[in-house]
Amino acid sequence: MEPATRRRRRSRQLVAAFLRDPGSGRVYRRGKLIGKGAFSRCYKLTDMSTSAVFALKVVPRSGSGAGRLRPRGKVEREIALHSSLRHRNIVAFHGHFADRDHVYMVLEYCGRQSLAHVLKARQTLTEPEVRYYLRGVISGLRYLHQRRIVHRDLKLSNFFLNNNMEVKIGDLGLAARVGPSGHCHRVLCGTPNFLAPEVVSRNGHTCQSDIWALGCVLYTVLTGSPPFPAAPLPEMYQNIRDGHYPEPAHLSPNARHLIARLLAPNPAERPSLDQLLQDDFFTQGFTPERLPPCSCHSPPSFAVPRPLDGLLRKVGRLLLAECRLPRPFIPKEDSGPEAEGLEPDPMEWGNKVPASERRAPDPEGPVCLLTQGALRSDPAGPEDSPQLEVEAAIRNLQLCLDAGPEATQDPPGEQWPVLCAPTWVDYSSKYGFGYQLSDGGSAVLFRDGTHMALRPPGGQVCYLPARGKLKAFTLRDMPNSLGAKLAVLRFFTCYMQRRLREEGAQPAPQPPAAPDLCLLRFFVSPQVLLLLFSDDTVQASFSRTQAHLVVSGAGEDLRLTLRQPGRRSVSCALRALRMRGCSANTRQHLHLALRLLQLR
Ligand SMILES: Nc1ncnc2c1ncn2[C@@H]1O[C@H](COP(=O)(O)OP(=O)(O)OP(=O)(O)O)[C@@H](O)[C@H]1O
């Protein structure tokens, strides 16, 4: 080739440092080259007015030297199809424009490249990671298939990862709509060793051909090699048609079984996307909600800080199988070294006391404190005065007690929506104190003095660190560092919900707790459990009578609420108590609660 021609061609291939989209008027700065494809190059791109970062896919125009091998109309079809899609697991298409030499596509920037890059660094991936990635891919693929679009080139290098490690299906250059028969034109396209038997037999792609490709992906990421490795094409195609691949004997039975289902030579025998998610591989194994970026180059440990790791290792399989905990806490005699750590502290009262034995507590009997715990950063008061809430609780209990004379019975009271914790689990010797609120929310005050709550109805997670302010997250955007605590919270929640169900407790309609409601302190004795909340509510729950006594509000708005088994819960304002007094029974309960608080 003449040097002048070569120079001319090279200059036509160069992409300008600044590009203007004539349609939108936006001006972009081209960044570094990210990679090259067969017909394209990809650059980092910055919008000059917003500083937003994109990926720029640059395809030479047909007619220009570099575009001469590209099938006619391919890039136009890709733009028409890709620009109509919008899904969190599909690389977003932000716009396109062209100049004399190139067609430009402005795409969502996926800063952690693709699964092909991850696998190159890692050789194989762990099953939990694979489930995580495949869930994203399946979600994006379901969106495509619902629109009768087959991707036709599903492979690791087309599964992109953004900075948050979310997976995105990209490169829709071969994607096509299926006709009324469910087939595409009978062309042989795609990556040869991921082609489905019906495609190599020239019967055309269907959605089930994409499912086959997922089988190839699954096999490749778990074993490190594709199921149909490079070989002379006729031999490889024959193996594909026969579904003949090296048996990955070292994989788990669930993984092998799913691979066999996906790589069924008969497309009709392959699972649908929904059936795929119901497969044991997905339902019986742990799937992380997120992956740390370090998993691009080294296996994530899914390890959690001690002492939570022991619990999570032992119950990890159960943690996410919501409410399917067969034996949340194993009695001591059942716990060999493996089960060690699963027995609760001796503070689960349940409905074990027969009604005939539910006598009022002995106000003069000995009271001893078994355990207690406190929030490290107490939002209710100055950091150095952690006893303030105890003093406030004593004052309020005393106010109720002193309000009026001893009466033969409690004042009639009224129904009043008072938040309390009808059930709890004290596992503070190892992890924390979990409680379920009457509004359906649940929370744990951890041993390290932090607090995490799961708030209904949206399932927002509110976390109060040892130092600093309350943070709220959705389950999706929980930071990895809080994963272990969230797992403990969920574990406790499942257990407490199951207990409430077994006890037949009916949730009463109730205004939800404020997001920042926290348990400040708890005191556990054999007779009474005391909970001090950040809104000044004091709950005393009594083991003998199974009664809960809740003092809420402050000053003249103080209220005493009594919840007793088999009775309607009633609430009295301080004014009513002053006029009518309360029964000896209630006074005994109040006395006992006070004595426990005064012990501290
Ligand atoms: N949205 C994106 N964000 C970040 N990197 C991307 C993005 N799209 C593509 N890339 C990177 O750019 C390179 C070229 O990608 P492109 O899709 O143009 O070609 P390819 O898929 O590698 O090859 P072919 O076009 O032959 O299938 C790849 O290395 C890919 O990792």
XYZ file of C-alpha atoms and ligand atoms in Angstrom:
631
model
C 0.000 0.000 0.000
C 1.254 3.468 -0.864
C 2.401 5.423 2.246
C 0.078 8.302 1.299
C -2.944 5.965 1.108
C -1.984 4.369 4.415
C -1.658 7.809 6.003
C -5.032 8.873 4.630
C -6.671 5.691 5.925
C -5.083 6.038 9.376
C -6.221 9.640 9.661
C -9.785 8.568 8.802
C -9.646 5.958 11.572
C -8.610 8.502 14.201
C -11.348 9.634 16.501
C -11.335 13.335 17.352
C -10.468 14.360 20.909
C -13.699 16.364 21.169
C -16.941 15.256 19.607
C -20.214 17.090 19.215
C -23.530 15.318 18.903
C -25.335 17.565 16.394
C -28.732 16.236 17.520
C -28.456 17.099 21.215
C -25.740 19.740 20.958
C -23.753 17.936 23.642
C -19.991 18.143 23.494
C -17.940 15.186 24.672
C -14.289 14.677 25.420
C -12.933 11.381 24.187
C -10.899 9.536 26.810
C -8.643 6.514 26.647
C -9.226 3.511 24.415
C -10.972 0.817 26.460
C -10.810 -1.980 23.941
C -11.237 -3.083 20.359
C -13.813 -5.371 18.835
C -13.900 -6.967 15.409
C -15.600 -3.910 13.869
C -15.353 -1.300 16.575
C -13.311 0.485 19.151
C -14.485 1.598 22.517
C -13.387 4.735 24.375
C -14.127 6.351 27.667
C -16.164 9.515 27.081
C -16.987 12.518 29.254
C -19.891 14.876 28.740
C -18.296 18.316 28.975
C -21.332 19.996 30.512
C -22.248 17.396 33.138
C -18.971 15.461 33.582
C -20.999 12.267 33.230
C -18.877 9.393 31.995
C -19.946 7.066 29.172
C -18.479 4.427 26.911
C -18.212 5.449 23.265
C -18.475 2.674 20.748
C -17.001 3.828 17.457
C -17.776 1.945 14.277
C -16.180 2.997 10.973
C -18.844 3.920 8.412
C -19.407 1.376 5.682
C -17.512 2.605 2.672
C -14.619 3.789 4.768
C -11.746 1.353 4.556
C -12.108 -0.075 8.038
C -15.821 -0.704 7.649
C -15.579 -2.625 4.452
C -15.883 -6.075 6.056
C -18.908 -5.225 8.174
C -22.259 -6.483 6.885
C -24.389 -3.673 5.449
C -26.894 -2.136 7.796
C -25.530 -3.990 10.863
C -24.741 -0.925 12.910
C -28.049 0.743 11.970
C -29.947 -2.364 13.123
C -27.944 -2.449 16.352
C -28.784 1.209 17.034
C -32.477 0.786 16.227
C -32.779 -2.191 18.518
C -30.490 -1.172 21.372
C -31.911 2.348 21.628
C -35.369 0.895 22.288
C -34.224 -0.997 25.388
C -34.160 0.116 28.977
C -33.362 -2.298 31.781
C -30.952 -2.256 34.701
C -29.235 -5.422 33.446
C -28.781 -4.187 29.891
C -26.057 -1.692 29.004
C -27.967 1.578 28.669
C -27.986 3.267 25.280
C -27.705 7.054 25.689
C -27.529 8.267 22.111
C -25.839 8.044 18.752
C -24.502 10.306 16.039
C -22.216 10.049 13.051
C -19.687 12.023 11.030
C -18.092 11.387 7.692
C -15.943 8.535 8.974
C -17.649 6.996 11.974
C -20.860 6.062 13.682
C -20.753 6.768 17.430
C -22.834 5.076 20.101
C -22.898 6.619 23.571
C -23.334 3.794 26.056
C -23.457 3.295 29.789
C -19.881 3.027 31.034
C -19.096 -0.287 32.681
C -15.990 0.485 34.685
C -15.167 -3.069 35.684
C -15.080 -4.379 32.126
C -16.649 -7.768 31.598
C -16.977 -11.239 33.061
C -14.419 -12.404 30.499
C -11.875 -10.138 32.163
C -12.873 -11.424 35.595
C -12.551 -15.034 34.523
C -9.193 -14.379 32.906
C -7.903 -13.103 36.242
C -9.634 -15.739 38.316
C -9.703 -18.932 36.152
C -12.895 -20.094 37.873
C -15.619 -18.466 39.936
C -17.354 -19.717 43.072
C -20.957 -20.894 42.966
C -22.334 -17.973 45.016
C -20.706 -15.504 42.634
C -22.062 -17.396 39.640
C -25.551 -17.292 41.074
C -25.174 -13.572 41.667
C -24.032 -12.844 38.101
C -26.528 -15.193 36.485
C -29.443 -13.669 38.363
C -28.596 -10.317 36.769
C -28.104 -11.846 33.339
C -31.375 -13.778 33.590
C -33.207 -10.615 34.561
C -31.868 -8.735 31.525
C -32.444 -11.679 29.228
C -36.018 -12.084 30.418
C -36.593 -8.459 29.423
C -35.222 -9.166 25.937
C -37.151 -12.397 25.483
C -40.388 -10.752 26.614
C -39.867 -8.394 23.667
C -39.227 -11.349 21.368
C -35.593 -10.369 21.011
C -32.879 -13.029 21.009
C -29.381 -11.865 21.800
C -27.595 -14.536 19.748
C -24.169 -13.754 21.187
C -24.375 -14.350 24.919
C -20.872 -14.877 26.209
C -18.674 -13.693 29.039
C -17.208 -10.742 27.113
C -20.734 -9.422 26.576
C -21.623 -9.472 30.260
C -20.336 -6.101 31.412
C -19.816 -4.977 34.991
C -20.312 -1.466 36.273
C -18.416 -0.014 39.205
C -20.979 -1.485 41.621
C -20.385 -4.950 40.179
C -23.850 -5.008 38.631
C -23.944 -7.138 35.527
C -25.220 -5.706 32.232
C -25.810 -7.514 28.980
C -24.170 -5.583 26.162
C -23.137 -5.788 22.505
C -26.491 -6.155 20.828
C -24.881 -6.233 17.384
C -26.293 -9.672 16.638
C -29.574 -9.339 18.520
C -32.691 -9.843 16.418
C -36.417 -10.160 16.793
C -37.834 -13.631 16.341
C -40.553 -14.116 13.762
C -44.018 -15.530 14.441
C -42.551 -19.054 14.403
C -40.224 -18.090 17.279
C -37.189 -18.432 15.010
C -34.750 -15.944 13.509
C -33.392 -16.168 9.985
C -31.431 -19.336 9.579
C -28.009 -17.760 9.708
C -24.968 -19.106 11.424
C -23.801 -16.272 13.628
C -22.470 -15.881 17.116
C -19.403 -17.240 18.834
C -18.765 -20.716 17.400
C -18.283 -22.736 20.572
C -21.359 -21.215 22.253
C -23.684 -21.976 19.306
C -26.676 -24.170 20.099
C -27.282 -27.459 18.239
C -30.268 -26.007 16.341
C -28.104 -23.095 15.196
C -25.251 -25.268 13.925
C -27.908 -27.374 12.195
C -29.079 -24.137 10.522
C -32.564 -24.207 11.981
C -32.184 -20.635 13.227
C -31.951 -19.079 16.676
C -34.772 -19.111 19.198
C -34.929 -17.878 22.753
C -33.931 -21.408 23.763
C -30.652 -20.927 21.867
C -29.810 -18.128 24.314
C -30.603 -20.544 27.159
C -28.091 -22.976 25.681
C -25.502 -20.192 25.671
C -26.206 -19.649 29.378
C -25.350 -23.339 29.859
C -22.016 -22.731 28.094
C -21.437 -19.682 30.306
C -22.256 -21.619 33.487
C -19.932 -24.457 32.517
C -17.128 -22.062 31.596
C -17.188 -19.979 34.755
C -17.338 -23.001 37.056
C -14.728 -25.158 35.293
C -12.534 -22.515 33.657
C -12.969 -24.001 30.133
C -15.843 -23.990 27.674
C -17.871 -27.193 27.327
C -17.094 -27.379 23.613
C -13.449 -26.301 23.339
C -11.855 -25.146 20.130
C -11.463 -28.036 17.705
C -11.872 -28.461 13.956
C -15.332 -27.002 13.324
C -17.031 -30.212 12.088
C -15.874 -32.062 15.200
C -16.938 -29.239 17.513
C -20.330 -28.910 15.823
C -20.881 -32.660 16.137
C -20.163 -32.511 19.878
C -22.582 -29.589 20.160
C -25.316 -31.461 18.277
C -24.788 -34.493 20.546
C -24.578 -32.383 23.688
C -21.287 -34.143 24.268
C -19.018 -32.281 26.682
C -16.445 -33.343 29.297
C -18.323 -34.269 32.463
C -17.381 -31.710 35.140
C -17.240 -34.367 37.862
C -15.691 -32.047 40.439
C -18.651 -29.634 40.410
C -21.495 -29.866 42.896
C -24.394 -32.172 41.936
C -26.695 -29.141 41.626
C -24.308 -27.366 39.253
C -23.845 -30.485 37.121
C -27.552 -31.098 36.970
C -28.290 -27.541 35.890
C -25.573 -27.623 33.219
C -27.123 -30.830 31.850
C -30.568 -29.183 31.745
C -29.267 -26.106 29.937
C -27.167 -28.087 27.465
C -30.013 -30.355 26.411
C -29.623 -30.946 22.637
C -33.410 -30.683 22.259
C -34.335 -26.986 22.780
C -37.761 -27.945 24.146
C -36.097 -29.767 27.044
C -34.153 -26.726 28.202
C -35.681 -24.795 31.120
C -37.334 -21.431 30.620
C -35.767 -18.473 32.398
C -38.313 -18.715 35.195
C -37.785 -22.440 35.603
C -34.092 -21.756 35.683
C -34.409 -19.609 38.781
C -36.415 -22.364 40.454
C -33.624 -24.858 39.891
C -31.970 -26.300 43.025
C -28.725 -24.651 41.987
C -30.350 -21.287 42.680
C -32.755 -22.156 45.453
C -30.474 -24.298 47.589
C -27.398 -22.136 47.582
C -26.378 -18.824 49.017
C -26.532 -15.859 46.642
C -24.794 -12.685 47.795
C -26.779 -9.493 47.364
C -23.668 -7.745 46.122
C -20.089 -8.618 45.284
C -17.047 -6.680 46.402
C -14.945 -5.218 43.553
C -11.985 -7.310 44.756
C -13.828 -10.349 43.400
C -12.662 -9.201 39.925
C -9.242 -10.603 40.774
C -9.547 -12.818 43.853
C -12.271 -15.049 45.276
C -14.473 -13.181 47.731
C -14.356 -14.874 51.101
C -17.925 -13.993 52.111
C -16.221 -13.963 55.494
C -17.597 -11.770 58.188
C -16.044 -10.274 61.245
C -15.783 -12.469 64.268
C -17.799 -13.479 66.211
C -20.492 -13.466 63.534
C -18.640 -15.707 61.113
C -19.226 -18.829 63.195
C -22.957 -18.317 63.213
C -23.064 -17.495 59.535
C -20.962 -20.469 58.527
C -23.237 -22.797 60.416
C -26.534 -21.345 59.388
C -25.436 -19.686 56.129
C -27.519 -22.020 54.045
C -30.547 -21.251 56.142
C -30.107 -17.525 56.452
C -31.598 -16.554 53.155
C -34.164 -19.324 52.914
C -36.648 -17.019 54.585
C -38.368 -18.523 57.581
C -37.283 -22.017 56.807
C -35.248 -22.383 59.952
C -35.940 -25.823 61.324
C -34.120 -25.387 64.644
C -32.991 -21.828 65.132
C -31.648 -22.481 68.572
C -30.537 -25.931 69.524
C -30.764 -26.997 73.161
C -27.411 -27.577 74.816
C -27.655 -31.360 74.758
C -28.070 -31.351 70.971
C -25.128 -29.145 70.314
C -21.953 -30.955 69.493
C -18.945 -28.919 68.490
C -20.556 -28.160 65.116
C -23.703 -26.719 66.586
C -21.800 -24.840 69.245
C -22.930 -21.271 69.362
C -26.529 -21.861 68.390
C -28.035 -22.161 71.830
C -29.846 -19.079 73.063
C -29.324 -17.357 76.327
C -31.837 -18.437 78.950
C -34.323 -15.735 78.071
C -37.009 -17.120 75.856
C -40.234 -17.113 77.679
C -42.710 -17.944 74.963
C -46.000 -19.390 76.130
C -44.418 -21.961 78.349
C -46.076 -20.917 81.616
C -49.474 -22.562 82.099
C -52.273 -20.081 82.824
C -52.785 -21.555 86.328
C -49.209 -20.625 87.247
C -49.351 -17.064 85.966
C -49.229 -15.386 89.327
C -48.304 -11.787 89.888
C -44.581 -11.305 90.454
C -43.353 -11.268 94.021
C -42.417 -7.631 94.613
C -40.279 -8.533 97.625
C -38.523 -11.591 96.159
C -34.886 -11.452 95.089
C -34.147 -9.804 91.759
C -30.931 -10.471 89.953
C -29.649 -9.127 86.696
C -28.647 -11.797 84.182
C -27.560 -9.690 81.243
C -27.807 -6.179 79.995
C -26.764 -4.256 76.947
C -26.633 -0.677 75.782
C -26.422 1.277 72.595
C -22.924 2.707 72.181
C -23.897 6.048 70.664
C -27.002 6.993 72.499
C -28.975 9.422 70.355
C -31.216 10.281 73.292
C -28.634 12.028 75.339
C -25.114 13.338 75.540
C -22.573 10.640 74.844
C -21.105 10.645 78.314
C -24.331 10.301 80.235
C -25.583 6.844 79.325
C -27.624 6.607 82.502
C -30.009 9.397 81.517
C -32.512 7.067 79.941
C -32.425 4.821 83.010
C -33.193 7.767 85.227
C -36.010 8.855 82.911
C -37.427 5.322 82.974
C -37.316 5.196 86.791
C -39.045 8.565 86.935
C -41.822 7.487 84.594
C -42.431 4.133 86.279
C -42.492 5.902 89.623
C -44.973 8.470 88.264
C -47.377 5.685 87.311
C -46.934 4.021 90.670
C -47.426 7.227 92.633
C -50.259 8.475 90.462
C -53.096 7.295 92.615
C -54.231 4.996 95.392
C -54.196 1.229 95.134
C -57.438 0.236 93.465
C -59.324 -3.026 93.296
C -58.949 -2.985 89.588
C -57.184 -1.042 86.856
C -59.004 1.917 85.282
C -61.056 0.840 82.248
C -58.522 2.317 79.843
C -58.836 2.598 76.108
C -57.286 1.051 73.054
C -54.292 3.087 72.054
C -51.703 2.267 69.428
C -48.565 1.727 71.476
C -45.441 0.287 69.954
C -43.835 -2.478 71.936
C -41.792 -5.613 71.369
C -44.058 -8.628 71.857
C -41.221 -11.025 71.107
C -37.449 -10.979 71.317
C -34.429 -13.182 71.342
C -31.583 -12.599 73.736
C -28.442 -13.826 72.102
C -26.357 -11.054 73.498
C -23.660 -13.350 74.836
C -22.577 -13.861 71.242
C -24.309 -11.518 68.799
C -26.949 -9.262 70.159
C -30.443 -8.738 71.412
C -33.088 -9.074 68.706
C -36.626 -7.834 69.052
C -39.712 -7.686 66.891
C -41.859 -4.578 67.116
C -45.626 -4.641 67.088
C -45.603 -2.682 63.780
C -43.920 -5.675 62.101
C -40.424 -4.215 62.111
C -37.501 -5.926 63.759
C -34.117 -4.896 65.035
C -30.965 -6.050 66.758
C -28.922 -4.232 69.361
C -25.553 -5.811 68.685
C -22.916 -6.671 71.248
C -20.709 -3.922 69.871
C -23.371 -1.351 70.779
C -24.586 -0.746 67.229
C -28.219 -1.056 66.221
C -29.797 -2.250 62.992
C -33.525 -2.197 62.232
C -35.585 -3.544 59.371
C -38.488 -1.172 58.890
C -41.798 -2.112 57.309
C -43.380 -1.820 54.860
C -40.582 -1.171 52.346
C -37.919 -3.095 54.226
C -35.658 -0.098 54.703
C -32.637 -0.918 56.844
C -31.685 1.709 59.425
C -28.257 1.357 60.963
C -26.844 3.278 63.868
C -23.077 2.851 64.087
C -21.127 3.032 67.332
C -20.165 6.571 66.395
C -21.933 8.779 63.928
C -25.387 9.293 62.589
C -28.191 6.943 61.644
C -27.864 5.608 58.093
C -30.735 4.258 56.027
C -30.342 1.817 53.151
C -32.512 -0.247 50.903
C -31.682 -3.941 50.970
C -30.141 -3.533 47.531
C -27.684 -0.842 48.448
C -26.528 -2.206 51.808
C -22.769 -1.845 52.092
C -20.909 -5.149 52.157
C -19.421 -4.307 55.517
C -22.901 -4.599 57.068
C -23.747 -7.893 55.368
C -23.035 -10.027 58.419
C -25.138 -7.876 60.714
C -27.949 -7.876 58.209
C -27.740 -11.657 58.053
C -28.034 -11.888 61.846
C -30.954 -9.450 61.801
C -32.719 -11.531 59.163
C -31.993 -14.710 61.029
C -33.465 -13.331 64.232
C -36.412 -11.862 62.320
C -37.291 -15.206 60.768
C -37.088 -16.871 64.129
C -39.228 -14.270 65.902
C -41.828 -14.154 63.140
C -42.145 -17.888 63.264
C -42.604 -17.753 67.030
C -45.295 -15.103 66.700
C -47.051 -17.199 64.067
C -46.884 -20.281 66.266
C -48.333 -18.290 69.131
C -51.133 -17.107 66.852
C -50.343 -13.453 67.544
C -52.422 -11.216 65.312
C -50.610 -8.085 64.171
C -52.705 -5.048 65.126
C -52.818 -2.164 62.629
C -50.355 0.340 63.914
C -48.533 3.452 62.788
C -44.972 2.454 61.910
C -42.083 3.272 64.210
C -40.000 6.311 63.397
C -36.954 5.284 61.331
C -34.628 6.401 64.099
C -36.316 4.450 66.886
C -33.628 2.460 68.693
C -33.384 0.223 71.668
C -31.108 2.124 74.051
C -30.836 -0.475 76.791
C -32.093 -3.835 77.847
C -31.988 -5.537 81.232
C -32.681 -9.205 81.647
C -33.557 -10.950 84.887
C -35.339 -14.272 85.431
C -38.514 -12.392 86.364
C -38.612 -9.383 84.104
C -37.154 -8.052 80.899
C -36.811 -4.285 80.592
C -36.451 -2.450 77.302
C -35.673 1.261 77.137
C -36.304 2.846 73.744
C -35.031 6.093 72.315
C -38.531 7.656 72.312
C -38.655 7.253 76.128
C -40.870 4.182 75.932
C -40.168 1.651 78.663
C -41.349 -1.889 78.244
C -41.387 -4.386 81.074
C -42.256 -7.978 80.212
C -42.831 -10.465 82.987
C -41.987 -14.135 82.741
C -44.481 -15.468 85.276
C -47.556 -13.624 84.065
C -46.527 -13.172 80.434
C -47.771 -9.614 80.799
C -46.209 -6.638 79.047
C -46.383 -3.249 80.640
C -45.495 -0.268 78.488
C -44.947 3.247 79.723
C -44.843 5.691 76.838
C -44.942 9.433 76.282
C -43.730 11.977 78.753
C -45.022 14.520 81.265
C -48.780 14.877 81.260
C -48.960 12.708 78.114
C -47.543 9.725 79.934
C -49.507 6.491 79.358
C -49.453 3.105 80.913
C -50.440 0.255 78.627
C -51.080 -3.276 79.799
C -50.995 -6.290 77.525
C -51.930 -9.523 79.178
C -52.388 -12.923 77.557
C -55.953 -13.525 76.428
C -57.021 -9.948 77.175
C -57.484 -6.831 75.144
C -54.569 -4.476 75.603
C -55.641 -1.320 77.453
C -53.976 2.003 77.836
C -54.518 4.631 80.583
C -53.428 8.229 80.547
C -51.658 9.570 83.628
C -54.784 11.622 84.354
C -56.924 8.498 84.613
C -54.347 6.801 86.826
C -54.365 9.783 89.154
C -58.114 9.614 89.459
C -58.570 5.876 89.713
C -55.214 4.410 90.728
C -54.224 0.968 89.505
C -54.687 -2.553 90.780
C -52.364 -4.295 93.229
C -51.389 -6.625 90.431
C -50.219 -3.800 88.176
C -48.463 -2.117 91.075
C -46.528 -5.305 91.771
C -45.437 -5.401 88.149
C -44.336 -1.766 88.307
C -42.447 -2.379 91.571
C -40.543 -5.268 90.148
C -39.560 -3.291 87.043
C -38.374 -0.446 89.250
C -36.312 -2.713 91.456
C -34.533 -4.140 88.450
C -33.733 -0.675 87.147
C -32.485 0.411 90.542
C -30.085 -2.546 90.618
C -27.985 -1.289 87.767
N -20.283 -0.130 27.772
C -18.996 -0.428 27.915
N -18.338 -0.043 29.025
C -17.033 -0.344 29.188
N -16.329 -1.061 28.312
C -16.926 -1.487 27.198
C -18.294 -1.186 26.932
N -18.631 -1.744 25.749
C -17.523 -2.347 25.303
N -16.489 -2.201 26.147
C -15.131 -2.725 26.012
O -14.668 -2.359 24.738
C -14.090 -3.445 24.073
C -14.718 -3.592 22.695
O -16.071 -3.929 22.838
P -17.024 -4.183 21.607
O -18.374 -4.470 22.107
O -16.849 -3.040 20.672
O -16.396 -5.409 20.916
P -16.332 -6.931 21.377
O -17.633 -7.335 21.942
O -15.135 -7.131 22.272
O -16.041 -7.614 20.013
P -17.075 -7.957 18.857
O -17.615 -6.650 18.381
O -16.185 -8.614 17.900
O -18.078 -8.866 19.478
C -14.241 -4.643 24.945
O -12.992 -4.942 25.525
C -15.174 -4.234 26.032
O -14.738 -4.727 27.272
